XYZ file of N, CA, C and O in Angstrom:
604
model
N 1.072 -0.909 -0.147
C -0.308 0.317 0.030
C 0.864 1.197 0.024
O 0.974 1.732 -0.779
N 2.008 1.455 0.988
C 2.911 2.100 0.399
C 3.902 2.638 -0.318
O 4.008 3.906 -0.946
N 4.014 1.249 -1.040
C 4.508 1.274 -2.258
C 3.376 2.180 -3.829
O 3.718 3.074 -4.073
N 2.383 1.463 -3.535
C 1.757 2.413 -4.253
C 1.410 4.128 -4.174
O 0.860 4.929 -5.488
N 1.119 4.569 -2.430
C 0.758 5.933 -2.147
C 1.729 6.907 -2.802
O 2.151 7.374 -3.828
N 3.248 6.010 -3.048
C 4.817 6.619 -3.380
C 4.553 7.055 -4.737
O 4.925 8.039 -5.255
N 4.225 5.574 -5.091
C 4.435 6.156 -6.928
C 3.356 6.915 -7.331
O 3.409 7.413 -8.367
N 1.994 7.060 -6.674
C 1.105 8.294 -7.229
C 2.014 9.315 -6.693
O 1.610 10.246 -7.518
N 2.353 10.014 -5.513
C 3.225 11.030 -5.579
C 4.257 11.158 -6.925
O 4.427 12.656 -6.301
N 4.811 10.489 -6.683
C 6.029 10.406 -7.365
C 5.006 10.773 -9.203
O 5.654 11.553 -9.893
N 3.861 10.429 -9.307
C 3.892 10.309 -10.654
C 3.055 11.681 -10.854
O 3.655 13.279 -11.663
N 1.986 12.488 -9.891
C 1.499 13.305 -9.701
C 2.933 14.624 -8.952
O 2.521 15.799 -9.175
N 4.077 14.351 -8.764
C 4.823 15.751 -8.008
C 4.825 16.758 -9.047
O 5.265 17.454 -9.124
N 5.504 16.408 -10.509
C 5.564 17.758 -11.754
C 4.279 18.093 -12.217
O 4.184 19.855 -11.802
N 2.990 17.516 -11.421
C 1.906 18.604 -11.585
C 1.570 19.576 -10.794
O 0.832 20.143 -10.492
N 1.538 18.838 -10.077
C 1.466 19.090 -8.677
C 2.083 20.763 -7.649
O 1.952 22.018 -7.567
N 3.584 21.028 -7.993
C 4.859 21.348 -8.030
C 4.104 22.764 -9.052
O 4.495 23.754 -8.716
N 3.716 22.143 -9.872
C 3.428 23.280 -11.119
C 2.405 24.468 -10.606
O 1.900 25.369 -11.022
N 1.205 23.076 -10.164
C 0.239 24.041 -9.919
C 0.507 24.666 -8.284
O -0.187 25.978 -8.616
N 0.856 24.392 -7.220
C 0.971 24.615 -6.232
C 2.091 26.130 -6.660
O 2.021 27.594 -5.679
N 3.479 26.701 -7.867
C 3.804 28.025 -7.910
C 2.904 28.729 -8.722
O 2.967 29.982 -8.410
N 2.077 28.063 -9.639
C 1.520 28.776 -9.893
C -0.108 29.728 -8.644
O -0.170 31.200 -8.510
N -0.160 29.162 -8.391
C -0.663 29.325 -7.345
C -0.165 30.271 -6.152
O -1.491 31.230 -6.013
N -0.016 30.296 -5.450
C 1.444 30.738 -3.955
C 1.715 31.817 -4.735
O 2.942 32.363 -5.314
N 1.292 32.885 -5.972
C 1.278 33.960 -6.926
C 1.588 35.101 -5.064
O 0.574 34.919 -4.567
N 2.766 35.584 -5.561
C 2.711 36.130 -4.351
C 3.230 37.833 -5.710
O 4.622 37.868 -6.130
N 2.990 38.871 -5.499
C 3.717 40.437 -5.792
C 5.060 40.200 -5.943
O 5.642 40.643 -7.109
N 5.895 40.000 -4.854
C 7.208 40.832 -4.654
C 8.164 39.136 -5.204
O 9.018 39.261 -5.827
N 7.709 38.018 -5.220
C 8.345 36.838 -4.685
C 7.885 35.717 -5.992
O 8.878 35.276 -6.629
N 6.842 35.701 -5.890
C 6.391 35.313 -7.417
C 5.163 35.962 -8.700
O 4.282 35.518 -7.750
N 5.650 37.258 -8.625
C 4.292 37.961 -9.385
C 3.565 37.617 -10.570
O 4.202 36.944 -11.037
N 2.114 36.690 -10.666
C 1.409 36.707 -11.263
C 1.394 35.050 -11.457
O 1.238 34.838 -12.206
N 2.521 34.612 -10.522
C 2.921 32.501 -11.019
C 4.070 31.951 -11.200
O 4.098 31.488 -12.007
N 4.565 33.514 -11.957
C 5.967 32.959 -13.238
C 6.674 31.902 -13.139
O 7.262 30.948 -13.171
N 7.154 31.558 -11.942
C 7.944 30.806 -11.614
C 7.540 29.535 -12.080
O 7.821 28.318 -11.230
N 5.898 29.067 -12.062
C 5.392 27.732 -12.313
C 6.267 27.397 -14.068
O 6.532 26.025 -14.579
N 6.986 28.370 -13.981
C 7.437 28.477 -15.960
C 8.897 27.428 -15.143
O 9.261 26.612 -16.378
N 9.729 27.580 -13.820
C 10.449 26.750 -13.748
C 10.179 25.038 -14.343
O 10.594 24.425 -14.951
N 8.617 24.157 -13.971
C 9.183 23.536 -14.030
C 7.826 22.590 -15.149
O 8.463 21.945 -15.705
N 7.326 23.677 -15.484
C 7.305 23.372 -17.204
C 8.102 23.728 -17.718
O 8.150 22.818 -18.772
N 9.016 24.508 -18.059
C 10.017 24.313 -18.971
C 11.034 22.616 -18.422
O 11.231 22.060 -19.435
N 11.145 22.418 -16.841
C 11.951 21.257 -16.854
C 11.100 19.977 -17.517
O 12.145 19.317 -18.336
N 9.810 19.737 -17.327
C 9.493 18.975 -17.079
C 8.378 18.595 -18.816
O 8.900 17.491 -19.565
N 8.937 19.871 -19.743
C 8.393 19.733 -21.342
C 9.883 20.027 -22.011
O 9.601 18.677 -23.361
N 10.883 20.024 -21.538
C 11.942 20.005 -22.357
C 12.799 19.040 -21.773
O 13.721 18.751 -22.681
N 13.700 19.364 -20.765
C 14.508 18.810 -19.919
C 14.150 17.459 -19.654
O 15.218 16.513 -20.326
N 13.664 16.892 -19.335
C 13.213 15.389 -18.416
C 11.916 15.212 -18.969
O 10.679 15.705 -18.042
N 11.516 15.089 -20.134
C 9.766 14.928 -20.663
C 8.911 14.062 -20.361
O 9.570 12.766 -19.872
N 8.482 14.017 -19.350
C 7.234 13.121 -18.947
C 5.923 13.322 -19.471
O 5.472 14.184 -20.403
N 4.983 11.572 -19.819
C 4.084 11.225 -20.018
C 3.001 11.976 -19.618
O 2.691 12.737 -18.414
N 1.772 13.063 -20.992
C 0.691 13.897 -19.894
C 0.801 15.487 -19.729
O -0.230 15.877 -19.379
N 2.176 15.494 -20.003
C 2.605 17.273 -19.142
C 2.729 17.688 -20.275
O 2.166 19.445 -19.772
N 2.978 17.854 -21.761
C 2.540 19.025 -22.876
C 1.284 19.684 -22.180
O 1.030 20.890 -22.632
N -0.338 18.515 -22.309
C -1.280 19.529 -22.578
C -1.710 20.134 -21.318
O -2.055 21.517 -20.834
N -0.825 19.300 -19.816
C -0.897 20.310 -18.872
C -0.497 21.888 -19.081
O -0.510 23.009 -18.450
N 0.983 21.526 -19.403
C 1.830 22.543 -19.899
C 1.040 23.963 -20.537
O 1.185 25.354 -19.650
N 0.667 23.021 -21.644
C -0.053 24.244 -22.523
C -1.737 25.352 -21.731
O -1.703 25.994 -21.635
N -1.931 24.213 -21.145
C -3.384 24.707 -19.980
C -2.562 25.634 -19.256
O -3.035 27.033 -18.429
N -1.422 25.691 -18.180
C -0.776 26.664 -17.459
C -0.267 27.495 -18.093
O -0.328 28.814 -17.474
N 0.458 27.289 -19.184
C 0.938 29.033 -19.757
C -0.189 29.871 -20.037
O -0.406 30.834 -20.601
N -1.853 29.219 -20.853
C -3.281 29.899 -20.465
C -3.386 30.498 -18.947
O -3.693 31.624 -19.337
N -2.917 29.386 -18.087
C -3.904 30.099 -16.896
C -2.576 31.874 -16.656
O -2.746 32.319 -15.923
N -0.844 31.532 -16.895
C -0.332 32.523 -16.885
C -0.524 34.286 -17.311
O -0.096 34.717 -17.028
N -0.842 33.420 -18.976
C -1.684 34.254 -19.917
C -2.372 35.013 -18.845
O -2.436 36.689 -18.693
N -3.396 34.528 -18.107
C -4.959 35.478 -17.195
C -3.668 36.202 -16.418
O -4.524 37.121 -16.133
N -3.043 35.192 -16.219
C -2.529 36.463 -14.418
C -1.967 37.037 -14.581
O -1.942 38.187 -14.199
N -1.098 37.107 -16.040
C -0.419 38.600 -16.511
C -0.824 39.465 -17.355
O -0.839 40.676 -17.785
N -2.434 39.191 -17.974
C -3.536 39.989 -18.715
C -2.701 40.276 -19.779
O -2.613 41.071 -20.507
N -1.428 39.161 -20.516
C -1.287 38.701 -21.625
C -1.770 38.264 -22.528
O -2.572 37.385 -22.672
N -1.547 38.282 -23.683
C -2.788 37.782 -24.624
C -2.008 36.614 -25.338
O -1.494 36.419 -26.615
N -2.409 35.292 -24.934
C -1.082 34.159 -25.092
C -0.128 34.111 -25.337
O 0.835 34.013 -26.288
N 1.130 35.005 -24.523
C 2.254 35.051 -24.466
C 3.186 34.357 -24.064
O 4.267 33.724 -25.034
N 2.439 33.728 -23.557
C 3.833 32.624 -22.549
C 3.718 31.382 -23.223
O 3.886 30.382 -23.431
N 2.343 31.138 -23.790
C 1.283 29.821 -24.759
C 2.286 29.849 -25.941
O 2.934 29.376 -26.612
N 2.350 30.978 -26.702
C 3.346 31.313 -27.561
C 5.190 31.197 -27.350
O 5.297 30.487 -28.436
N 5.443 31.313 -26.505
C 6.925 31.172 -26.410
C 6.929 29.547 -26.203
O 8.250 29.311 -26.374
N 5.788 29.039 -25.013
C 6.163 27.894 -24.855
C 6.203 26.831 -26.266
O 7.486 26.250 -26.839
N 5.156 27.518 -27.130
C 4.945 26.745 -28.894
C 5.940 26.786 -29.338
O 7.163 26.167 -30.109
N 6.699 27.862 -29.178
C 7.787 28.258 -29.832
C 8.876 27.092 -29.186
O 9.857 26.949 -30.269
N 9.460 27.581 -28.205
C 10.549 26.535 -28.112
C 9.694 25.084 -27.801
O 10.784 24.129 -28.215
N 8.803 24.252 -27.895
C 8.212 23.428 -28.231
C 9.047 23.182 -29.826
O 9.528 21.704 -30.069
N 8.745 23.669 -30.323
C 9.175 23.898 -32.055
C 10.820 23.631 -32.322
O 11.039 22.640 -33.164
N 11.610 24.612 -32.054
C 12.511 24.888 -31.299
C 13.173 23.465 -30.711
O 13.968 22.191 -31.429
N 12.733 22.782 -29.867
C 13.281 21.170 -29.725
C 12.936 20.726 -30.522
O 13.432 19.424 -29.927
N 11.747 20.726 -31.209
C 11.982 19.433 -32.102
C 12.608 19.551 -33.516
O 12.762 18.137 -33.927
N 13.915 20.156 -33.682
C 15.430 19.877 -34.169
C 16.027 19.564 -33.495
O 16.901 20.133 -32.989
N 15.838 18.114 -33.125
C 16.610 17.661 -31.585
C 18.272 17.446 -32.739
O 19.441 17.161 -31.902
N 18.275 17.259 -33.913
C 19.393 17.279 -34.386
C 20.543 18.442 -34.233
O 21.460 18.794 -34.400
N 20.029 19.473 -34.009
C 20.211 21.268 -33.838
C 20.629 21.522 -32.444
O 21.161 21.845 -32.010
N 19.382 21.752 -31.934
C 18.914 21.654 -30.293
C 18.428 20.956 -29.990
O 17.516 20.223 -30.281
N 19.290 20.065 -28.413
C 18.245 19.108 -27.895
C 18.700 19.781 -26.643
O 19.579 19.619 -25.915
N 17.955 20.263 -26.019
C 17.599 20.923 -24.032
C 18.419 19.914 -23.489
O 18.689 20.210 -22.906
N 17.248 18.486 -23.656
C 16.986 17.821 -22.913
C 19.091 17.332 -22.826
O 19.447 16.460 -21.854
N 19.568 17.467 -24.083
C 21.397 16.921 -23.328
C 21.891 18.114 -22.845
O 23.563 18.079 -23.355
N 21.942 19.235 -22.943
C 22.029 20.977 -22.830
C 23.325 20.095 -20.896
O 22.770 19.925 -20.432
N 24.250 21.411 -21.086
C 24.568 21.459 -20.198
C 23.938 22.132 -18.794
O 23.166 22.889 -19.067
N 23.973 22.079 -17.060
C 23.610 22.025 -16.270
C 21.789 22.624 -16.530
O 21.159 23.405 -16.589
N 20.948 21.279 -16.972
C 19.498 21.365 -17.297
C 19.686 22.037 -18.367
O 18.252 22.374 -17.617
N 19.824 22.298 -19.468
C 19.785 23.095 -19.921
C 19.194 24.952 -19.276
O 18.278 25.059 -20.159
N 19.985 24.874 -18.506
C 19.765 26.904 -17.783
C 19.570 27.630 -18.804
O 19.597 28.679 -18.746
N 20.684 27.695 -19.834
C 20.758 29.012 -21.035
C 19.779 28.729 -21.587
O 19.638 30.031 -22.511
N 19.178 28.035 -22.111
C 18.101 27.660 -22.792
C 16.729 28.031 -22.058
O 15.886 29.212 -22.600
N 16.725 28.346 -20.328
C 15.897 28.368 -20.169
C 15.397 29.957 -19.431
O 14.855 30.752 -19.497
N 17.444 30.147 -19.860
C 17.503 31.870 -19.097
C 16.683 32.977 -20.648
O 15.962 33.764 -20.866
N 17.076 31.957 -21.815
C 16.294 32.512 -23.009
C 14.478 32.335 -22.901
O 14.147 33.606 -23.720
N 14.501 30.999 -23.014
C 12.991 31.283 -22.575
C 12.205 32.231 -21.867
O 10.835 33.075 -22.215
N 12.455 32.338 -20.665
C 11.676 33.752 -19.391
C 12.486 34.904 -20.252
O 11.873 35.911 -19.778
N 13.641 34.922 -21.045
C 13.966 36.074 -20.577
C 13.506 36.690 -22.052
O 12.916 37.863 -21.862
N 12.856 36.462 -22.910
C 12.395 36.545 -24.687
C 10.911 36.944 -23.653
O 10.111 38.136 -24.373
N 10.160 36.169 -22.959
C 8.934 36.696 -22.363
C 8.654 37.658 -21.674
O 8.349 38.969 -21.934
N 10.256 38.184 -20.576
C 9.863 39.755 -20.306
C 10.299 40.533 -20.837
O 9.733 41.611 -20.620
N 10.829 40.424 -21.807
C 11.095 41.318 -23.084
C 10.154 41.732 -23.620
O 9.610 42.863 -23.498
N 9.458 40.964 -23.923
C 8.164 41.116 -25.179
C 7.255 41.675 -23.765
O 6.172 42.426 -24.293
N 6.891 41.211 -22.615
C 5.468 41.962 -21.510
C 6.730 43.450 -21.750
O 5.392 44.252 -21.035
N 7.899 43.288 -21.283
C 8.574 45.034 -20.814
C 8.399 45.992 -22.582
O 7.558 47.021 -22.064
N 8.210 45.439 -23.345
C 8.012 46.710 -24.587
C 6.455 46.581 -24.838
O 5.991 47.888 -25.184
N 5.802 45.555 -24.607
C 4.541 45.523 -24.636
C 3.780 47.033 -23.789
O 2.831 47.949 -23.596
N 4.520 47.150 -21.928
C 4.566 48.250 -21.515
C 5.317 48.892 -20.416
O 5.696 48.612 -19.745
N 6.125 49.363 -21.200
C 7.336 49.766 -21.408
C 6.810 51.463 -20.094
O 6.372 51.977 -20.176
N 7.827 50.962 -18.711
C 8.120 52.021 -17.644
C 8.978 51.432 -16.486
O 9.448 50.405 -16.728
N 9.681 52.306 -16.067
C 10.578 52.135 -15.341
C 10.743 50.539 -13.985
O 11.186 50.047 -13.727
N 9.493 50.911 -13.878
C 8.774 50.296 -12.812
C 8.240 48.581 -13.821
O 9.285 47.632 -13.097
N 8.582 48.456 -14.691
C 7.734 46.813 -15.226
C 9.671 46.443 -15.418
O 9.865 45.144 -15.928
N 10.449 47.829 -15.545
C 12.021 47.249 -16.717
C 12.829 46.322 -15.162
O 13.128 45.378 -15.029
N 12.213 47.514 -13.873
C 13.343 47.440 -12.797
C 12.238 45.359 -11.566
O 12.777 44.513 -11.935
N 10.898 45.328 -12.410
C 10.139 44.185 -11.934
C 11.213 43.372 -13.224
O 10.913 41.730 -12.398
N 10.783 42.990 -14.262
C 11.343 42.436 -15.303
C 12.889 42.095 -14.624
O 13.331 40.729 -14.904
N 13.671 42.999 -14.533
C 15.317 42.532 -14.298
C 15.285 41.770 -12.956
O 15.629 40.332 -12.565
N 14.059 41.994 -11.987
C 14.271 40.419 -10.596
C 13.885 39.848 -10.782
O 13.617 39.152 -10.749
N 12.141 39.793 -11.718
C 11.597 38.767 -12.515
C 12.890 37.331 -12.826
O 12.873 36.134 -12.947
N 13.580 38.060 -13.255
C 14.866 36.910 -14.283
C 15.744 37.069 -13.385
O 16.020 35.604 -13.405
N 16.319 37.571 -12.765
C 17.650 37.416 -12.075
C 17.115 35.715 -11.106
O 17.019 35.615 -10.351
N 15.997 35.978 -10.483
C 14.735 35.579 -9.267
C 14.547 34.136 -9.922
O 14.717 33.160 -9.426
N 14.303 33.875 -11.139
C 14.056 32.276 -11.635
C 15.446 32.224 -11.853
O 15.499 30.793 -12.193
N 16.490 32.424 -12.690
C 17.486 32.202 -12.846
C 17.849 31.769 -12.181
O 19.084 31.009 -11.696
N 17.868 32.303 -10.130
C 18.274 31.705 -9.033
C 17.935 30.905 -8.514
O 18.743 29.703 -8.203
N 16.336 30.352 -8.944
C 15.803 29.309 -8.671
C 16.075 27.807 -9.172
O 15.496 27.034 -9.086
N 16.540 28.180 -10.473
C 16.005 26.767 -11.881
C 16.966 26.550 -11.589
O 16.069 25.516 -11.185
N 18.435 26.220 -11.147
C 19.452 25.559 -11.063
C 18.924 24.024 -9.334
O 18.874 23.437 -9.745
N 18.421 24.921 -7.922
C 18.361 24.864 -7.163
C 16.887 23.752 -7.176
O 16.534 22.176 -6.902
N 15.871 24.281 -7.871
C 14.837 23.679 -8.663
C 15.328 22.237 -8.867
O 14.481 21.171 -9.113
N 15.935 22.204 -9.841
C 16.005 21.234 -11.069
C 16.858 19.872 -10.455
O 16.398 19.040 -10.614
N 17.279 20.481 -9.133
C 17.955 19.770 -8.220
C 17.240 18.722 -7.056
O 17.502 17.700 -7.029
N 16.585 19.727 -6.821
C 14.711 18.880 -6.317
C 13.859 17.790 -6.921
O 13.748 16.646 -6.699
N 13.439 18.379 -8.438
C 13.345 17.372 -8.880
C 13.683 16.009 -9.623
O 13.306 15.026 -10.004
N 15.200 16.313 -9.714
C 15.975 15.548 -9.907
C 15.983 14.713 -8.597
O 16.065 13.007 -8.843
N 15.991 14.897 -7.279
C 16.131 14.119 -6.512
C 15.248 13.154 -6.333
O 14.369 12.192 -5.831
N 13.508 13.506 -6.572
C 12.665 13.536 -6.046
C 12.073 12.685 -7.697
O 11.485 10.951 -7.446
N 13.187 12.548 -8.809
C 12.381 11.878 -10.048
C 13.305 9.683 -9.384
O 13.133 8.862 -9.761
N 14.412 10.398 -8.627
C 15.274 9.272 -8.459
C 14.500 8.239 -6.685
O 15.752 6.869 -6.798
N 13.809 8.832 -6.295
C 13.297 7.724 -5.308
C 12.687 6.721 -5.707
O 12.155 6.464 -6.811
């Protein structure tokens, strides 16, 4: 019985952590739930798991809803998904440091587009903060994700 519960939690972990990060939106630490991009990126591009792609698309819609943007995160996700499809040229799952550079490009592109859509000094500072904070949390999050996967 215990093994069944552990197996169910092991399978559900990527979905639950993504929902939790999206839901735990706090204006300074996790504005609009943007930190949900970390597990979305990791489980979609670095360590693919079954049935996560439709869930990631749904979560990108929800992020767009929180950000009051029209399909921005969804478009960037689809762009990343299509670029990752050219695995003979770009294979994020085989990149160094769990694809940290690809992640920085992924989130940086979204934040630049958000800044262009509504440019102000406050949005510039907010974008820099979100970029730095998500970059600082990406590798520790990947280490936690790997630790959970090895159980």
